PDB file of C-alpha atoms in Angstrom:
ATOM      1  CA  MET A   1       0.000   0.000   0.000  1.00 93.00           C
ATOM      2  CA  LYS A   2       1.406   3.393  -0.969  1.00 96.00           C
ATOM      3  CA  TYR A   3       0.671   6.740   0.652  1.00 97.00           C
ATOM      4  CA  LEU A   4       1.429  10.152  -0.825  1.00 97.00           C
ATOM      5  CA  TYR A   5       2.667  12.429   1.938  1.00 97.00           C
ATOM      6  CA  PRO A   6       2.776  16.209   1.403  1.00 97.00           C
ATOM      7  CA  VAL A   7       6.173  17.758   1.981  1.00 97.00           C
ATOM      8  CA  ALA A   8       6.708  21.416   2.948  1.00 97.00           C
ATOM      9  CA  ILE A   9      10.146  22.796   2.098  1.00 96.00           C
ATOM     10  CA  GLU A  10      11.426  25.985   3.669  1.00 95.00           C
ATOM     11  CA  LEU A  11      13.838  27.801   1.402  1.00 94.00           C
ATOM     12  CA  GLY A  12      17.473  27.894   2.385  1.00 89.00           C
ATOM     13  CA  ASP A  13      20.393  29.989   1.249  1.00 84.00           C
ATOM     14  CA  GLU A  14      24.177  29.881   1.345  1.00 83.00           C
ATOM     15  CA  LYS A  15      24.091  30.074   5.163  1.00 90.00           C
ATOM     16  CA  THR A  16      20.957  28.076   5.971  1.00 92.00           C
ATOM     17  CA  ALA A  17      19.871  24.588   4.922  1.00 96.00           C
ATOM     18  CA  TYR A  18      16.561  23.899   3.204  1.00 96.00           C
ATOM     19  CA  GLY A  19      14.230  22.661   5.914  1.00 97.00           C
ATOM     20  CA  VAL A  20      11.767  19.860   5.224  1.00 97.00           C
ATOM     21  CA  CYS A  21       8.712  19.017   7.292  1.00 96.00           C
ATOM     22  CA  PHE A  22       5.738  16.746   6.833  1.00 97.00           C
ATOM     23  CA  PRO A  23       2.452  18.261   8.045  1.00 97.00           C
ATOM     24  CA  ASP A  24       0.845  14.843   8.505  1.00 97.00           C
ATOM     25  CA  LEU A  25       3.812  13.424  10.449  1.00 97.00           C
ATOM     26  CA  ASP A  26       4.115  15.451  13.634  1.00 95.00           C
ATOM     27  CA  GLY A  27       7.755  15.903  14.578  1.00 96.00           C
ATOM     28  CA  CYS A  28       9.163  14.418  11.367  1.00 98.00           C
ATOM     29  CA  PHE A  29      11.664  16.665   9.626  1.00 97.00           C
ATOM     30  CA  THR A  30      14.911  16.700   7.680  1.00 98.00           C
ATOM     31  CA  ALA A  31      17.038  19.179   5.746  1.00 97.00           C
ATOM     32  CA  GLY A  32      19.476  19.536   2.891  1.00 96.00           C
ATOM     33  CA  ASP A  33      22.058  22.032   1.690  1.00 94.00           C
ATOM     34  CA  THR A  34      20.158  22.286  -1.624  1.00 93.00           C
ATOM     35  CA  TYR A  35      16.533  21.863  -2.631  1.00 92.00           C
ATOM     36  CA  ASP A  36      17.421  18.608  -4.409  1.00 94.00           C
ATOM     37  CA  GLU A  37      19.275  17.251  -1.392  1.00 95.00           C
ATOM     38  CA  ALA A  38      16.354  18.159   0.866  1.00 95.00           C
ATOM     39  CA  LEU A  39      13.975  16.161  -1.351  1.00 95.00           C
ATOM     40  CA  ILE A  40      16.402  13.255  -1.581  1.00 96.00           C
ATOM     41  CA  ASN A  41      16.556  13.107   2.243  1.00 97.00           C
ATOM     42  CA  ALA A  42      12.763  13.217   2.658  1.00 97.00           C
ATOM     43  CA  PRO A  43      11.930   9.512   2.070  1.00 97.00           C
ATOM     44  CA  ASP A  44      14.538   8.375   4.609  1.00 97.00           C
ATOM     45  CA  ALA A  45      13.115  10.746   7.230  1.00 98.00           C
ATOM     46  CA  ILE A  46       9.611   9.402   6.610  1.00 98.00           C
ATOM     47  CA  ASP A  47      10.813   5.793   6.768  1.00 97.00           C
ATOM     48  CA  MET A  48      12.546   6.384  10.123  1.00 97.00           C
ATOM     49  CA  TYR A  49       9.454   8.118  11.485  1.00 98.00           C
ATOM     50  CA  LEU A  50       7.124   5.316  10.355  1.00 98.00           C
ATOM     51  CA  GLU A  51       9.505   2.664  11.687  1.00 96.00           C
ATOM     52  CA  ASP A  52       9.400   4.357  15.084  1.00 96.00           C
ATOM     53  CA  LEU A  53       5.596   4.416  14.973  1.00 96.00           C
ATOM     54  CA  ALA A  54       5.514   0.716  14.072  1.00 96.00           C
ATOM     55  CA  ASP A  55       7.935  -0.110  16.894  1.00 95.00           C
ATOM     56  CA  ASN A  56       5.447   1.550  19.245  1.00 94.00           C
ATOM     57  CA  GLY A  57       2.452  -0.348  17.847  1.00 94.00           C
ATOM     58  CA  LYS A  58       1.079   2.543  15.799  1.00 95.00           C
ATOM     59  CA  THR A  59       0.149   2.566  12.123  1.00 95.00           C
ATOM     60  CA  PRO A  60       1.084   5.272   9.615  1.00 97.00           C
ATOM     61  CA  PRO A  61      -1.225   8.276   9.566  1.00 97.00           C
ATOM     62  CA  ILE A  62      -3.328   8.638   6.454  1.00 96.00           C
ATOM     63  CA  PRO A  63      -1.996  11.578   4.459  1.00 97.00           C
ATOM     64  CA  THR A  64      -4.084  14.593   3.616  1.00 96.00           C
ATOM     65  CA  LYS A  65      -4.006  16.485   0.342  1.00 94.00           C
ATOM     66  CA  ILE A  66      -1.553  19.353  -0.061  1.00 92.00           C
ATOM     67  CA  GLU A  67      -4.531  21.685  -0.458  1.00 92.00           C
ATOM     68  CA  ALA A  68      -5.370  21.058   3.200  1.00 91.00           C
ATOM     69  CA  HIS A  69      -2.046  22.641   4.208  1.00 92.00           C
ATOM     70  CA  ILE A  70      -1.016  25.015   1.441  1.00 89.00           C
ATOM     71  CA  ASN A  71      -2.873  28.046   2.846  1.00 89.00           C
ATOM     72  CA  ASP A  72      -1.918  27.342   6.456  1.00 92.00           C
ATOM     73  CA  PRO A  73      -0.105  30.441   7.791  1.00 94.00           C
ATOM     74  CA  GLU A  74       2.518  28.133   9.324  1.00 93.00           C
ATOM     75  CA  TYR A  75       3.714  27.274   5.802  1.00 93.00           C
ATOM     76  CA  VAL A  76       3.688  30.690   4.099  1.00 92.00           C
ATOM     77  CA  GLY A  77       6.569  30.868   1.639  1.00 92.00           C
ATOM     78  CA  PHE A  78       7.233  27.103   1.664  1.00 95.00           C
ATOM     79  CA  LEU A  79       7.544  25.065  -1.516  1.00 94.00           C
ATOM     80  CA  TRP A  80       5.492  21.872  -1.776  1.00 95.00           C
ATOM     81  CA  SER A  81       6.064  18.383  -3.051  1.00 95.00           C
ATOM     82  CA  ILE A  82       4.723  14.884  -2.492  1.00 95.00           C
ATOM     83  CA  ILE A  83       6.669  11.804  -1.447  1.00 95.00           C
ATOM     84  CA  GLU A  84       5.304   8.357  -2.240  1.00 96.00           C
ATOM     85  CA  ILE A  85       6.004   5.825   0.516  1.00 96.00           C
ATOM     86  CA  ASP A  86       5.181   2.132   0.648  1.00 96.00           C
ATOM     87  CA  VAL A  87       3.638   1.883   4.121  1.00 97.00           C
ATOM     88  CA  SER A  88       3.063  -1.902   3.987  1.00 95.00           C
ATOM     89  CA  PRO A  89       6.125  -2.690   6.147  1.00 94.00           C
ATOM     90  CA  TYR A  90       4.764  -0.393   8.875  1.00 95.00           C
ATOM     91  CA  MET A  91       1.183  -1.671   9.033  1.00 91.00           C
ATOM     92  CA  GLY A  92       1.769  -4.240  11.761  1.00 74.00           C
ATOM     93  CA  GLY A  93       0.222  -7.196   9.938  1.00 54.00           C
ATOM     94  CA  GLN A  94      -2.923  -5.363   8.906  1.00 51.00           C
TER      95      GLN A  94
END
């Protein structure tokens, strides 16, 4: 089973990394020195987050559409993407 998680990317510059957060995955974040690196790091961050949930007997949260977050004042100025993740390994036998 695959989920499409929205990804919010805060712009970086030569002094600050690009920050990546996942509105549907509270406390899950990563970064990268470039936009591309930030996106490349995103699936690993999600996998680690979902693995931790599974280790604690929880299943992956169902993602919402980007439109549910895009106008949230918390994410003003962020760029958006979607990361596809196979959540089957984290479903706990469901």
